[in-house]
Short mmCIF file of C-alpha atoms in Angstrom, two decimals:
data_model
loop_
_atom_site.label_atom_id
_atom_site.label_comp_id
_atom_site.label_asym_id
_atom_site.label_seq_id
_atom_site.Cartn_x
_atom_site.Cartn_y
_atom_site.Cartn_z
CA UNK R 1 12.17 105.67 -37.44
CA UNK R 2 12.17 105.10 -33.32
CA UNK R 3 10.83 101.69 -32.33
CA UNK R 4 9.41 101.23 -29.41
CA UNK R 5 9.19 97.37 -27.90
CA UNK R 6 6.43 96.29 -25.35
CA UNK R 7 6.95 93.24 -23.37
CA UNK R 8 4.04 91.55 -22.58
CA UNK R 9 4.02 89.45 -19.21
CA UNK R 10 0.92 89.75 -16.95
CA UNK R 11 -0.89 91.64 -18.48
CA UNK R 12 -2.45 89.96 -21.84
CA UNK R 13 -4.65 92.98 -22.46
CA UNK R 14 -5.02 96.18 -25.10
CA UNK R 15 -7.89 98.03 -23.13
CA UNK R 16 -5.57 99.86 -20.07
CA UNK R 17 -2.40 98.63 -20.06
CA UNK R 18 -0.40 101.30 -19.22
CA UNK R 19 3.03 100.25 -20.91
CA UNK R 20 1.07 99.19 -24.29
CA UNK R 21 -0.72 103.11 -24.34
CA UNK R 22 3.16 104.56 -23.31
CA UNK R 23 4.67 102.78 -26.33
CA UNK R 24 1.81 103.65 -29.08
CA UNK R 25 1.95 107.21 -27.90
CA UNK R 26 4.03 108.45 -30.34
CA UNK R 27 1.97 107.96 -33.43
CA UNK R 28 5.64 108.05 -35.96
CA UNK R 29 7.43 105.30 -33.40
CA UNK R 30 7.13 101.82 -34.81
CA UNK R 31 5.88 99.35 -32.58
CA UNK R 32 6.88 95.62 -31.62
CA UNK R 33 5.41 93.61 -28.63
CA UNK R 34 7.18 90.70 -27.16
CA UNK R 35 5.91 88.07 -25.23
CA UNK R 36 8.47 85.18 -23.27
CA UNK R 37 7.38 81.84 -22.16
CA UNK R 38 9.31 80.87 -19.01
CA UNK R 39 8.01 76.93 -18.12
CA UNK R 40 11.23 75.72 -16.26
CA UNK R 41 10.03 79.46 -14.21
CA UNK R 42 6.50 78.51 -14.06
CA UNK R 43 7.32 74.96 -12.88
CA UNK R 44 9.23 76.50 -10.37
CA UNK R 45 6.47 78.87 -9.25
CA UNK R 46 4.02 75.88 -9.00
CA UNK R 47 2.11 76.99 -12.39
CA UNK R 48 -0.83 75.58 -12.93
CA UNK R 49 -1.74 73.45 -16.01
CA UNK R 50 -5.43 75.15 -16.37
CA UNK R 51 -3.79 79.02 -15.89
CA UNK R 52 -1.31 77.44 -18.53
CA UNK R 53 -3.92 77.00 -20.75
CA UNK R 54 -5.87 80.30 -20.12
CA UNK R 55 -2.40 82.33 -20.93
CA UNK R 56 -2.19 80.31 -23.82
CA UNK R 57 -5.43 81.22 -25.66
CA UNK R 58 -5.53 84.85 -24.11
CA UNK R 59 -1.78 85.41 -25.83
CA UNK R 60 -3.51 84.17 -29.01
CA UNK R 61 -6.49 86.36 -28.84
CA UNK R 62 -3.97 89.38 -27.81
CA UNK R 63 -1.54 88.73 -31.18
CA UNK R 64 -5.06 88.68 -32.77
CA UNK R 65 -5.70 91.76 -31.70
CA UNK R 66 -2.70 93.42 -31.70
CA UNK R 67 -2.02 92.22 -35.53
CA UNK R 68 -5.21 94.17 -36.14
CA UNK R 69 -3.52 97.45 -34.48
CA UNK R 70 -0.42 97.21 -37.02
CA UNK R 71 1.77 95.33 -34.08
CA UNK R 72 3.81 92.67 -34.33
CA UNK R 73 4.31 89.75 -31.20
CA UNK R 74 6.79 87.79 -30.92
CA UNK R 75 6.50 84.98 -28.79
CA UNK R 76 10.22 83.43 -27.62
CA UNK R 77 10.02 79.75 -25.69
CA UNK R 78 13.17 79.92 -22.92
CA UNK R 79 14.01 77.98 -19.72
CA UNK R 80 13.67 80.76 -17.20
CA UNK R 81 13.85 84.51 -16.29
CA UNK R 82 17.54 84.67 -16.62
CA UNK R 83 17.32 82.95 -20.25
CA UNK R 84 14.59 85.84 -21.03
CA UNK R 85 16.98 88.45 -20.15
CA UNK R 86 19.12 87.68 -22.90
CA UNK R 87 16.23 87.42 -25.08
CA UNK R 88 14.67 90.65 -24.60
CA UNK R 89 18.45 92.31 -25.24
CA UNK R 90 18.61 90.05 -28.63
CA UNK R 91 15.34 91.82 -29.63
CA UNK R 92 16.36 94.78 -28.48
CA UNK R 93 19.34 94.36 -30.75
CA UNK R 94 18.00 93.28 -33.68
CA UNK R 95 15.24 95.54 -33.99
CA UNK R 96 17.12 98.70 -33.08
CA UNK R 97 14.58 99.31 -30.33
CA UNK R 98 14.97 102.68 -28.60
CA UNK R 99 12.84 102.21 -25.74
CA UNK R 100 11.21 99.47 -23.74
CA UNK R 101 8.09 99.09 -22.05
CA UNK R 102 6.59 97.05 -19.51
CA UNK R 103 4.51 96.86 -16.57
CA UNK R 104 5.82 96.31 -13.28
CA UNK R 105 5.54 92.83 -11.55
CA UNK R 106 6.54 92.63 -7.56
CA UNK R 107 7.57 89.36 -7.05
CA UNK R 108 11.39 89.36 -5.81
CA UNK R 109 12.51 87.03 -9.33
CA UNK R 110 10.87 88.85 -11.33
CA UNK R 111 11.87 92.43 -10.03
CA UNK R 112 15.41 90.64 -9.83
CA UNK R 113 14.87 90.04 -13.32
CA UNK R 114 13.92 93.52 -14.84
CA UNK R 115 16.70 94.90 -12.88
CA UNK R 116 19.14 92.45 -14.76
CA UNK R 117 17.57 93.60 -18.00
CA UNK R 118 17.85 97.24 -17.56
CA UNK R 119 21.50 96.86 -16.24
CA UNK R 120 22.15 94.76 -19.65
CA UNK R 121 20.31 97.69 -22.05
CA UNK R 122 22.50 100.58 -21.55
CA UNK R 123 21.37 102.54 -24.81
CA UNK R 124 17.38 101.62 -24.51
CA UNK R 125 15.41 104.01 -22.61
CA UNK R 126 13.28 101.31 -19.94
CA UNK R 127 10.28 103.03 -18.65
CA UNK R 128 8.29 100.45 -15.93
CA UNK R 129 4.95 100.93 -14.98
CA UNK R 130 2.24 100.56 -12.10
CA UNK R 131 0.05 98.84 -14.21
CA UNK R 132 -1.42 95.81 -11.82
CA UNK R 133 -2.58 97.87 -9.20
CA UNK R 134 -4.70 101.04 -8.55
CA UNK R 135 -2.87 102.73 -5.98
CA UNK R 136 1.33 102.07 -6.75
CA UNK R 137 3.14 100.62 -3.58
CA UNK R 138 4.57 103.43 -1.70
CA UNK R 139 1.68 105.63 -2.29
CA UNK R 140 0.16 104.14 1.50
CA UNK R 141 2.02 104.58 4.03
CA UNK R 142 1.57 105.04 7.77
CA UNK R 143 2.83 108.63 9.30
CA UNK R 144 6.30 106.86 9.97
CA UNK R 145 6.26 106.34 5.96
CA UNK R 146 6.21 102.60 7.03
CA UNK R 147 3.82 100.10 5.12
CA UNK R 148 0.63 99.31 7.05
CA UNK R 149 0.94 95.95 8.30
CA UNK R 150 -2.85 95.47 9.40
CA UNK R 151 -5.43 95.92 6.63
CA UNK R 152 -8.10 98.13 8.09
CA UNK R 153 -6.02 101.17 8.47
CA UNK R 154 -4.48 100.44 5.00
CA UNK R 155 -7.59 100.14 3.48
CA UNK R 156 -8.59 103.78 5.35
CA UNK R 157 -5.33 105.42 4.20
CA UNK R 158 -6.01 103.85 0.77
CA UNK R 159 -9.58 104.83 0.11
CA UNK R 160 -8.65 108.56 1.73
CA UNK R 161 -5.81 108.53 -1.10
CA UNK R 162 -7.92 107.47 -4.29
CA UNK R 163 -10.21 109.96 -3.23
CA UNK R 164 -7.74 112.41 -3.80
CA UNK R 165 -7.11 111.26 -7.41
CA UNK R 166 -8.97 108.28 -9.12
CA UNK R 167 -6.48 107.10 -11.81
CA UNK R 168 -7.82 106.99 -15.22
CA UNK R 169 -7.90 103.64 -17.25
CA UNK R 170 -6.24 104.72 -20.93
CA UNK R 171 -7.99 103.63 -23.80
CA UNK R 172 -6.71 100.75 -26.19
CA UNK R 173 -4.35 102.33 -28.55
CA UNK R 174 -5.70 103.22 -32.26
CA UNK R 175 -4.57 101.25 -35.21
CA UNK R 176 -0.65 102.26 -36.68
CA UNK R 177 -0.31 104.28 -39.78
CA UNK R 178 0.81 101.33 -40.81
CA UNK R 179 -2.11 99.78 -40.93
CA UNK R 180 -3.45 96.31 -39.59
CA UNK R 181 -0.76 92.81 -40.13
CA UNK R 182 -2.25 89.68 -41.20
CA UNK R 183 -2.14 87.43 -37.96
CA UNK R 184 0.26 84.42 -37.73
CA UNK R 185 -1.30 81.53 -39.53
CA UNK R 186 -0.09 79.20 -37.06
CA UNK R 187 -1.19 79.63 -33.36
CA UNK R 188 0.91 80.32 -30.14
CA UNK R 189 1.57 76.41 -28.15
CA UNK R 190 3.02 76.94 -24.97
CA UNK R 191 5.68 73.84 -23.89
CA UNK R 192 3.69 73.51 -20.53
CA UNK R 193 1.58 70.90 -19.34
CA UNK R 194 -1.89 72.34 -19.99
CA UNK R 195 -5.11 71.16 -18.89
CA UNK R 196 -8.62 72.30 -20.18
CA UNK R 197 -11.33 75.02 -18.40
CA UNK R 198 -14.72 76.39 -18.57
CA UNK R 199 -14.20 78.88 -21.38
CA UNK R 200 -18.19 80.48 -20.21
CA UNK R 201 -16.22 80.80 -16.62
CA UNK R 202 -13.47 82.09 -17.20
CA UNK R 203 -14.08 84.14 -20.60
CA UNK R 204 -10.63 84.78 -22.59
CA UNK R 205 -11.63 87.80 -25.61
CA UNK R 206 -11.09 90.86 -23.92
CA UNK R 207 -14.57 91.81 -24.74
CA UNK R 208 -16.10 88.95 -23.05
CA UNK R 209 -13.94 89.40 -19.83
CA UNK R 210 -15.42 93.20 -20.23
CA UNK R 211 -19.01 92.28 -20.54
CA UNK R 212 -18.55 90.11 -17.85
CA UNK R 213 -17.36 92.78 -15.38
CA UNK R 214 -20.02 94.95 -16.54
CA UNK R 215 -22.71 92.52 -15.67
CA UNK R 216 -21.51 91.89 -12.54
CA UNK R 217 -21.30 95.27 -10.95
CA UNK R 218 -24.45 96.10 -13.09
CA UNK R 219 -26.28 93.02 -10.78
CA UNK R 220 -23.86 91.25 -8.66
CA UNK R 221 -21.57 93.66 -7.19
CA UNK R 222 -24.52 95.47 -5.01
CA UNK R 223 -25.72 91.91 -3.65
CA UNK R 224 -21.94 90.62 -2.81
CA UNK R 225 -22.13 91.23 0.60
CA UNK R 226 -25.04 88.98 0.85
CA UNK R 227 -24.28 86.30 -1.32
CA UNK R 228 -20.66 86.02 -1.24
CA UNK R 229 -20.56 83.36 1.39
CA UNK R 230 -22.71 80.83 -0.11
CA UNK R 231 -21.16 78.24 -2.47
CA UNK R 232 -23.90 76.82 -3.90
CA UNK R 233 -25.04 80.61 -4.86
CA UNK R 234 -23.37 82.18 -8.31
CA UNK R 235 -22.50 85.37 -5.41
CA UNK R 236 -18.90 86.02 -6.65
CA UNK R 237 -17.87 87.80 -9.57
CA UNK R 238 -14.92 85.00 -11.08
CA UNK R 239 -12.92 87.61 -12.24
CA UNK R 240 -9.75 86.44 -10.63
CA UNK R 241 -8.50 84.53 -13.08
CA UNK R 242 -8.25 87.87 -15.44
CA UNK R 243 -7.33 89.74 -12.51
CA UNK R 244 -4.82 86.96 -12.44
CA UNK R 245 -3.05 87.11 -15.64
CA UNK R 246 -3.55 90.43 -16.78
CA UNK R 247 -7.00 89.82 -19.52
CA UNK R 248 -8.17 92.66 -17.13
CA UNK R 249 -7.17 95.45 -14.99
CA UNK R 250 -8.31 96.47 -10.94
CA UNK R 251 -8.64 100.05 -12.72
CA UNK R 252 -11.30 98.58 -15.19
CA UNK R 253 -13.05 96.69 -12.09
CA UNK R 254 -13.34 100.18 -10.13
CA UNK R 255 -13.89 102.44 -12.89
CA UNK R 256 -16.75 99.95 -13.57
CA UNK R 257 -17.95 99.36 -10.21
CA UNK R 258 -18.12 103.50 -9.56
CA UNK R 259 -19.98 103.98 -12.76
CA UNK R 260 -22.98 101.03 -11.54
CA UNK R 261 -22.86 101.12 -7.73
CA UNK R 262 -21.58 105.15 -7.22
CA UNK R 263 -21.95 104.97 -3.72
CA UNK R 264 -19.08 102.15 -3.26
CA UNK R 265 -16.64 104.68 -2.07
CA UNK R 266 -19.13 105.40 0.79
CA UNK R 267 -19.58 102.69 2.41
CA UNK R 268 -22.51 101.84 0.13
CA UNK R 269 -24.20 99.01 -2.44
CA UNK R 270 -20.63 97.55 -3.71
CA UNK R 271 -18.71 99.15 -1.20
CA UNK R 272 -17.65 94.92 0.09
CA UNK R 273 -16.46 94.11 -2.94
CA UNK R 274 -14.73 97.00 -3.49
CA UNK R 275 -13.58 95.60 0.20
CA UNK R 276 -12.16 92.81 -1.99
CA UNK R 277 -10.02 94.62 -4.69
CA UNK R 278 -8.61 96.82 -1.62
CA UNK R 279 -7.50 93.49 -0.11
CA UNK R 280 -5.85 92.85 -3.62
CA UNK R 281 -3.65 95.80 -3.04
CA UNK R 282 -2.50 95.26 0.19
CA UNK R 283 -1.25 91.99 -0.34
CA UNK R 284 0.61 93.21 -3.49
CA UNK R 285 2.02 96.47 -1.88
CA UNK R 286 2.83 93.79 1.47
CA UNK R 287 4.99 91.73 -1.09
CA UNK R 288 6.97 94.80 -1.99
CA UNK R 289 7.86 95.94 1.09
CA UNK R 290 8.50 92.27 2.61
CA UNK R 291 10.21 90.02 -0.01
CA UNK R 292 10.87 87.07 2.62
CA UNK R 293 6.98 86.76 2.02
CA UNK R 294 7.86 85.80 -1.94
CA UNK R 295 10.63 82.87 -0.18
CA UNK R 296 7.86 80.96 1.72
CA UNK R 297 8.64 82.63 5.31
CA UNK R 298 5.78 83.79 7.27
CA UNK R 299 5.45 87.41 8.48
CA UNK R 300 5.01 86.70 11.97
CA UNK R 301 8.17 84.84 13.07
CA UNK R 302 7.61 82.97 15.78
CA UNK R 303 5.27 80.83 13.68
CA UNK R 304 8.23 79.23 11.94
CA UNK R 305 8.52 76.90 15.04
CA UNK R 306 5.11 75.05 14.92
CA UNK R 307 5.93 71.49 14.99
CA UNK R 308 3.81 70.22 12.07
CA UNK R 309 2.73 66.70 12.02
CA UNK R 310 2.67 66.77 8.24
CA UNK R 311 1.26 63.31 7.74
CA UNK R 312 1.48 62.19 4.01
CA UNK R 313 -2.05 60.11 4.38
CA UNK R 314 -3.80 63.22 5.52
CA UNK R 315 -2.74 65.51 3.25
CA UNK R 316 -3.17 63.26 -0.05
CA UNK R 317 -6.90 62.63 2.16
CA UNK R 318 -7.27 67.09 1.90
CA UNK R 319 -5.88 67.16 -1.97
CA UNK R 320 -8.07 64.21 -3.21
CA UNK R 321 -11.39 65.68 -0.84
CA UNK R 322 -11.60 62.30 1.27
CA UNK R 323 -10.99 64.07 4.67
CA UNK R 324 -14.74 62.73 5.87
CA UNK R 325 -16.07 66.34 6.18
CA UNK R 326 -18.49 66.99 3.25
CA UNK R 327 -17.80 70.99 3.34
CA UNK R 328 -14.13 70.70 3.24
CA UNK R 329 -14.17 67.59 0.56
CA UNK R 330 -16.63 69.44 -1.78
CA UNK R 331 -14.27 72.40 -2.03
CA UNK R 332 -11.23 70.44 -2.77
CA UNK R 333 -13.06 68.56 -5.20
CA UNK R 334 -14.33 72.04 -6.94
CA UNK R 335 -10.48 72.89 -6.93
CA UNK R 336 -8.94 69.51 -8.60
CA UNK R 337 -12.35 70.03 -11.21
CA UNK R 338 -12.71 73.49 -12.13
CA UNK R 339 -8.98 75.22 -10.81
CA UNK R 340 -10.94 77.12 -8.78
CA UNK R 341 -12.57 77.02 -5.29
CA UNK R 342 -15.00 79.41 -3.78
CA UNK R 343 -13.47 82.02 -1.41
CA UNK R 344 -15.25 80.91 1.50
CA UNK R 345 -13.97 77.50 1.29
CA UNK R 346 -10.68 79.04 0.62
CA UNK R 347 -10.85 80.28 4.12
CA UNK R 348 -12.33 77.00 5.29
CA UNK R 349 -10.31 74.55 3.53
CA UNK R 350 -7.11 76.19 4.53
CA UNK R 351 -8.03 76.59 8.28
CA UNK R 352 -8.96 72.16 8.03
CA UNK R 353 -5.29 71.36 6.65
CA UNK R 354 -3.41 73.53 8.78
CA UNK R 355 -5.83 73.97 12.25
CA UNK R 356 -7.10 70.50 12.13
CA UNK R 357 -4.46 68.27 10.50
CA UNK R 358 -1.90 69.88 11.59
CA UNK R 359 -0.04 70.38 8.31
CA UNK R 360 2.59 73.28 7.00
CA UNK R 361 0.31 75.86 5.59
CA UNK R 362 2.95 76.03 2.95
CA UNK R 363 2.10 72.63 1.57
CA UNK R 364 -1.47 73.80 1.46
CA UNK R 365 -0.26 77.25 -0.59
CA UNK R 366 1.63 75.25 -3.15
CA UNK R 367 -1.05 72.67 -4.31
CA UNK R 368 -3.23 75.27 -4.39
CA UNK R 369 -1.14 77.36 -6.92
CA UNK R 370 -0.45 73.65 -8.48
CA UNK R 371 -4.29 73.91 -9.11
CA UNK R 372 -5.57 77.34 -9.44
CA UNK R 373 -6.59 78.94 -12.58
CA UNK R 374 -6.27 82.70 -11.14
CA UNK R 375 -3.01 81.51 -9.03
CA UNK R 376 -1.64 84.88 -8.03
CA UNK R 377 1.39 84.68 -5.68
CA UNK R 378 0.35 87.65 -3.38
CA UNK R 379 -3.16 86.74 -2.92
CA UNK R 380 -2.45 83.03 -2.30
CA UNK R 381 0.14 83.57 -0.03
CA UNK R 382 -2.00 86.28 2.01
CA UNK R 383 -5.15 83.91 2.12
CA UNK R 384 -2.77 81.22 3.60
CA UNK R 385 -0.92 83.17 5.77
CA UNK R 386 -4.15 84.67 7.19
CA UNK R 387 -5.91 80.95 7.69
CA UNK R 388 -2.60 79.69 9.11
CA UNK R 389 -2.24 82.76 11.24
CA UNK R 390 1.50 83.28 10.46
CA UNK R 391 0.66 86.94 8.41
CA UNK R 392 0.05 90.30 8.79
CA UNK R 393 -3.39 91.01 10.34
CA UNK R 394 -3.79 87.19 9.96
CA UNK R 395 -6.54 85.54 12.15
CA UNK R 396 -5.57 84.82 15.64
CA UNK R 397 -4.23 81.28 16.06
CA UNK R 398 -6.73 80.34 18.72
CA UNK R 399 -9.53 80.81 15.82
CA UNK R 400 -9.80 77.87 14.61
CA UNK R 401 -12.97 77.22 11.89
CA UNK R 402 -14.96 73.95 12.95
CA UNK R 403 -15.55 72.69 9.79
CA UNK R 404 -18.60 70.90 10.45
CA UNK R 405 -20.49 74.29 11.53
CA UNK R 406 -19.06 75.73 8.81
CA UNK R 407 -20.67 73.62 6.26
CA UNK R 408 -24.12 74.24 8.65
CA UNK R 409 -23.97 78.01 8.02
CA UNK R 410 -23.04 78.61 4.44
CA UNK R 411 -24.70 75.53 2.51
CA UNK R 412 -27.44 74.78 5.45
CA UNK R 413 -28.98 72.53 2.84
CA UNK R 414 -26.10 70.40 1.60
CA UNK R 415 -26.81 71.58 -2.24
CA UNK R 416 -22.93 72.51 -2.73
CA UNK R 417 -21.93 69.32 -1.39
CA UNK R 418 -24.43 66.89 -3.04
CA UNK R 419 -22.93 68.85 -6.61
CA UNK R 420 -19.35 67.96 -5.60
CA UNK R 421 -19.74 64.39 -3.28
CA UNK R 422 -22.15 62.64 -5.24
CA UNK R 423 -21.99 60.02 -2.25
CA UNK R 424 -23.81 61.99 0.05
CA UNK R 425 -26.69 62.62 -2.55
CA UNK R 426 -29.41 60.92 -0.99
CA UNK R 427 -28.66 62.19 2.18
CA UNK R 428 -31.40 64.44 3.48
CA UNK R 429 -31.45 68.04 4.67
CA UNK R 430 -29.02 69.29 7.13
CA UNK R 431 -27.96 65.34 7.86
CA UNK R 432 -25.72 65.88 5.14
CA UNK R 433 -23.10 67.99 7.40
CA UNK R 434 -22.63 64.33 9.51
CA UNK R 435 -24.33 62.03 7.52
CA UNK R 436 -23.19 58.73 9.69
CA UNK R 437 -26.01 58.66 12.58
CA UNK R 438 -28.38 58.98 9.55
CA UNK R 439 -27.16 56.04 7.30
CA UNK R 440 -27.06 54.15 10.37
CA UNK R 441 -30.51 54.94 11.55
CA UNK R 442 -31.34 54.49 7.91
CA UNK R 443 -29.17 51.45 7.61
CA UNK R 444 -27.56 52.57 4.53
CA UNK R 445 -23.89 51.91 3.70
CA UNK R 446 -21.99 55.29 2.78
CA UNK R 447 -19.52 55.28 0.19
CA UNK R 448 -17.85 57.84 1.68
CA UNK R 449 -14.78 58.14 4.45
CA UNK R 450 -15.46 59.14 7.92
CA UNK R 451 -13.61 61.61 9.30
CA UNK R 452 -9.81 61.48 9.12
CA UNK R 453 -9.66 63.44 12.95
CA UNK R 454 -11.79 64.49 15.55
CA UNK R 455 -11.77 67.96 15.48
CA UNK R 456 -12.30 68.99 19.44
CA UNK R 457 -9.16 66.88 19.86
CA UNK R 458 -7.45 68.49 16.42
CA UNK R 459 -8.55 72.05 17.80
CA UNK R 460 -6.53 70.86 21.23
CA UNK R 461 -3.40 69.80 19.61
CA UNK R 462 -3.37 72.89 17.56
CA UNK R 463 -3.39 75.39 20.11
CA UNK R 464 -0.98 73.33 21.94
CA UNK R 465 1.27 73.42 19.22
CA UNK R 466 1.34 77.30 18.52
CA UNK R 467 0.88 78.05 21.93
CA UNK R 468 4.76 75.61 22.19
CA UNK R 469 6.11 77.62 19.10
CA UNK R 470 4.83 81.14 20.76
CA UNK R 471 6.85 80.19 24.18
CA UNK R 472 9.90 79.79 22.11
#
């Protein structure tokens, strides 16, 4: 009897995973799936302790359900990627596996690290697969067979390419001949620092990360583009955090979208969100291409000569959300509570440490991957390099976000920030935005800081800086 060996990294899911259908295909093959812990790797990579805990229950629902399908996981606990390498050839080994299956990841260790493997397995078959994606990297490129380095003609070349051929999702594979395993009476523990989450949030049975997809492109996928931007509305889907680790696939999200808003690929009702996912994929493809962006360099070059004032006060100030402007505060206060932050104050948060204190936007990437439930390398490091304006098709440095007005526009009312700064709660209406000439009108005594910098004269040393850096 053939056996057939899937490893398991991200992408903790039965329902379209490409390598897990591949392996089950032949219906005589016996089939093993194997699953490695790497925490000196994820300490490394800035792991957070609430993702850490959201692996750790979806790999226990996933042997769950694979026990069910007649297959086996075993779960190995090693240092790194270069332990795991000897791990997966043990297995190999010891089962007499005859082929090996996985889904591709794009990150320079990791595709450092399947390399080593299949160099190491020179009588298993190694088929790698496309699996995180919708469109494979390579399959966009400009006439010059280049990748696109500015989004809007990527996302033109992209949509003109799906349309060509939508890839199926493949269904969760059918039960072994074998018949179902009992599950392992004792559950997975992962030797990470873990920290709890929202399990209604951020859902972790594959069918209640399903049902939530479904409901939002069945209601909140057509009003996106009108809600997105407002924190204090429930606008966004919170899907990222599957997205994230693999509990769900961007195949699922479009075959889902296309079936509840059809006129998506048209421009149409879902058509911004869909905006979204195709963001996804350039940032993925972009870390193929450009592995300097996976060794915290920035894509435009001459942005590696900002002279950061990288002040330890201000920066502990931005982590703790005591910078003295309620928008920016409120959404790093949603990060350190939840391990996640809005996307709007993503954008916003990320243009105050860099554009207004003055800070390395790296220092900004890693505590928010430190934080993060649905930390994703590619999509972090895009959303910083695009606030920092150091990446491809990144906002221009001289746009810099006033964080005050910012606040004004997408919580005009202040009900984001009186859920997140309960010191500003009995400030009134729009006052809350700069509630100082109120309390002192009011003669009330704020427990809360004012603000760490003046922003006109932030904005001024900003420019100056890049505007230095740019002049070489």
């Amino acid at each position: 009897m053939t056996t057939h060996l899937v490893w398991f990294r991200r992408d903790l899911r039965l329902h379209d995973n490409l390598a897990l259908a591949a392996a089950c295909r032949d219906r005589s093959a016996r089939v093993l799936a194997l699953y490695i812990a790497t925490p000196a790797q994820w300490k490394a990579h800035d792991m957070s302790p609430r993702q850490a805990a959201f692996v750790g229950k979806q790999l226990n629902a996933l042997q769950t359900a694979l026990a069910e399908k007649g297959i086996p996981l075993l779960v190995y606990d090693v240092g790194d990627f270069t332990a795991s390498v000897e791990i997966v050839k043990n297995v190999c080994a010891q089962h007499d596996v005859s082929r090996l299956f996985y889904n591709y990841q794009y990150e320079i260790n990791e595709r450092q690290r399947d390399a080593q493997v299949e160099k190491s397995l020179s009588q298993v078959v190694c088929e790698g697969f496309d699996d995180s994606v919708i469109l494979a990297p390579g399959a966009v490129m400009t006439g010059n067979h280049e990748m696109y380095k500015v989004f809007t003609p990527f996302k033109n070349a992209w949509l003109k390419r799906l349309k060509d051929s939508i890839p199926e999702c493949v269904a969760a594979p059918k039960a072994r001949e074998s018949g179902a395993i009992p599950p392992p009476s004792t559950p997975i523990t992962l030797n990470y620092p873990q920290q709890d989450f929202d399990v209604a949030l951020f859902p972790v049975e594959e069918k209640s990360v399903i049902a939530q997809l479904r409901q939002f492109c069945q209601q909140g996928a057509a009003e996106y583009e009108q809600q997105r931007d407002f924190p204090a509305n429930e606008g966004t889907s919170r899907l990222s955090a599957s997205l994230a680790t693999g509990g769900l696939s961007p195949r699922q999200c479009l075959h889902r979208l296309l079936v509840e808003q059809p006129q998506a690929l048209e421009g149409g009702a879902g058509s911004v969100w869909l905006n979204e996912l195709i963001w996804r994929e350039f940032y993925r493809h972009l870390l193929t291409y450009y592995p300097a962006l996976c060794r915290h360099q920035p894509f435009i070059r001459w942005t590696d000569r900002v002279q950061w004032q990288n002040s330890v006060t201000h920066l502990q100030a931005w982590q703790t959300g005591n910078t003295g402007y309620p928008i920016v505060d409120a959404a790093m206060r949603q990060l350190n509570g939840t391990g996640w932050m809005h996307n709007r104050l993503r954008m916003i948060a990320a243009s105050f440490l860099v554009k207004d204190l003055l800070i390395d936007w790296r220092k900004g990437e890693q505590y928010f991957m430190s934080q993060l439930i649905d930390g994703d390398l590619a999509a972090n490091n895009g959303g910083w390099q695009w606030a920092a304006s150091t990446g491809t098709d990144a906002a221009p440095y001289f746009r810099i976000f006033n964080p005050t007005t910012q606040g004004e526009k997408f919580d005009r009312d202040g009900d984001f920030i009186r859920q997140w700064v309960p010191e500003l709660r009995d400030v009134p209406g729009k006052a809350i935005h700069e509630p100082w000439p109120w309390a002192e009108k009011m003669q009330v005594t704020l427990n809360y800081p004012r603000p760490i910098v003046d922003h006109k004269q932030a904005r001024l040393a900003t420019l100056a800086a890049y505007e230095a850096a740019h002049k070489g």
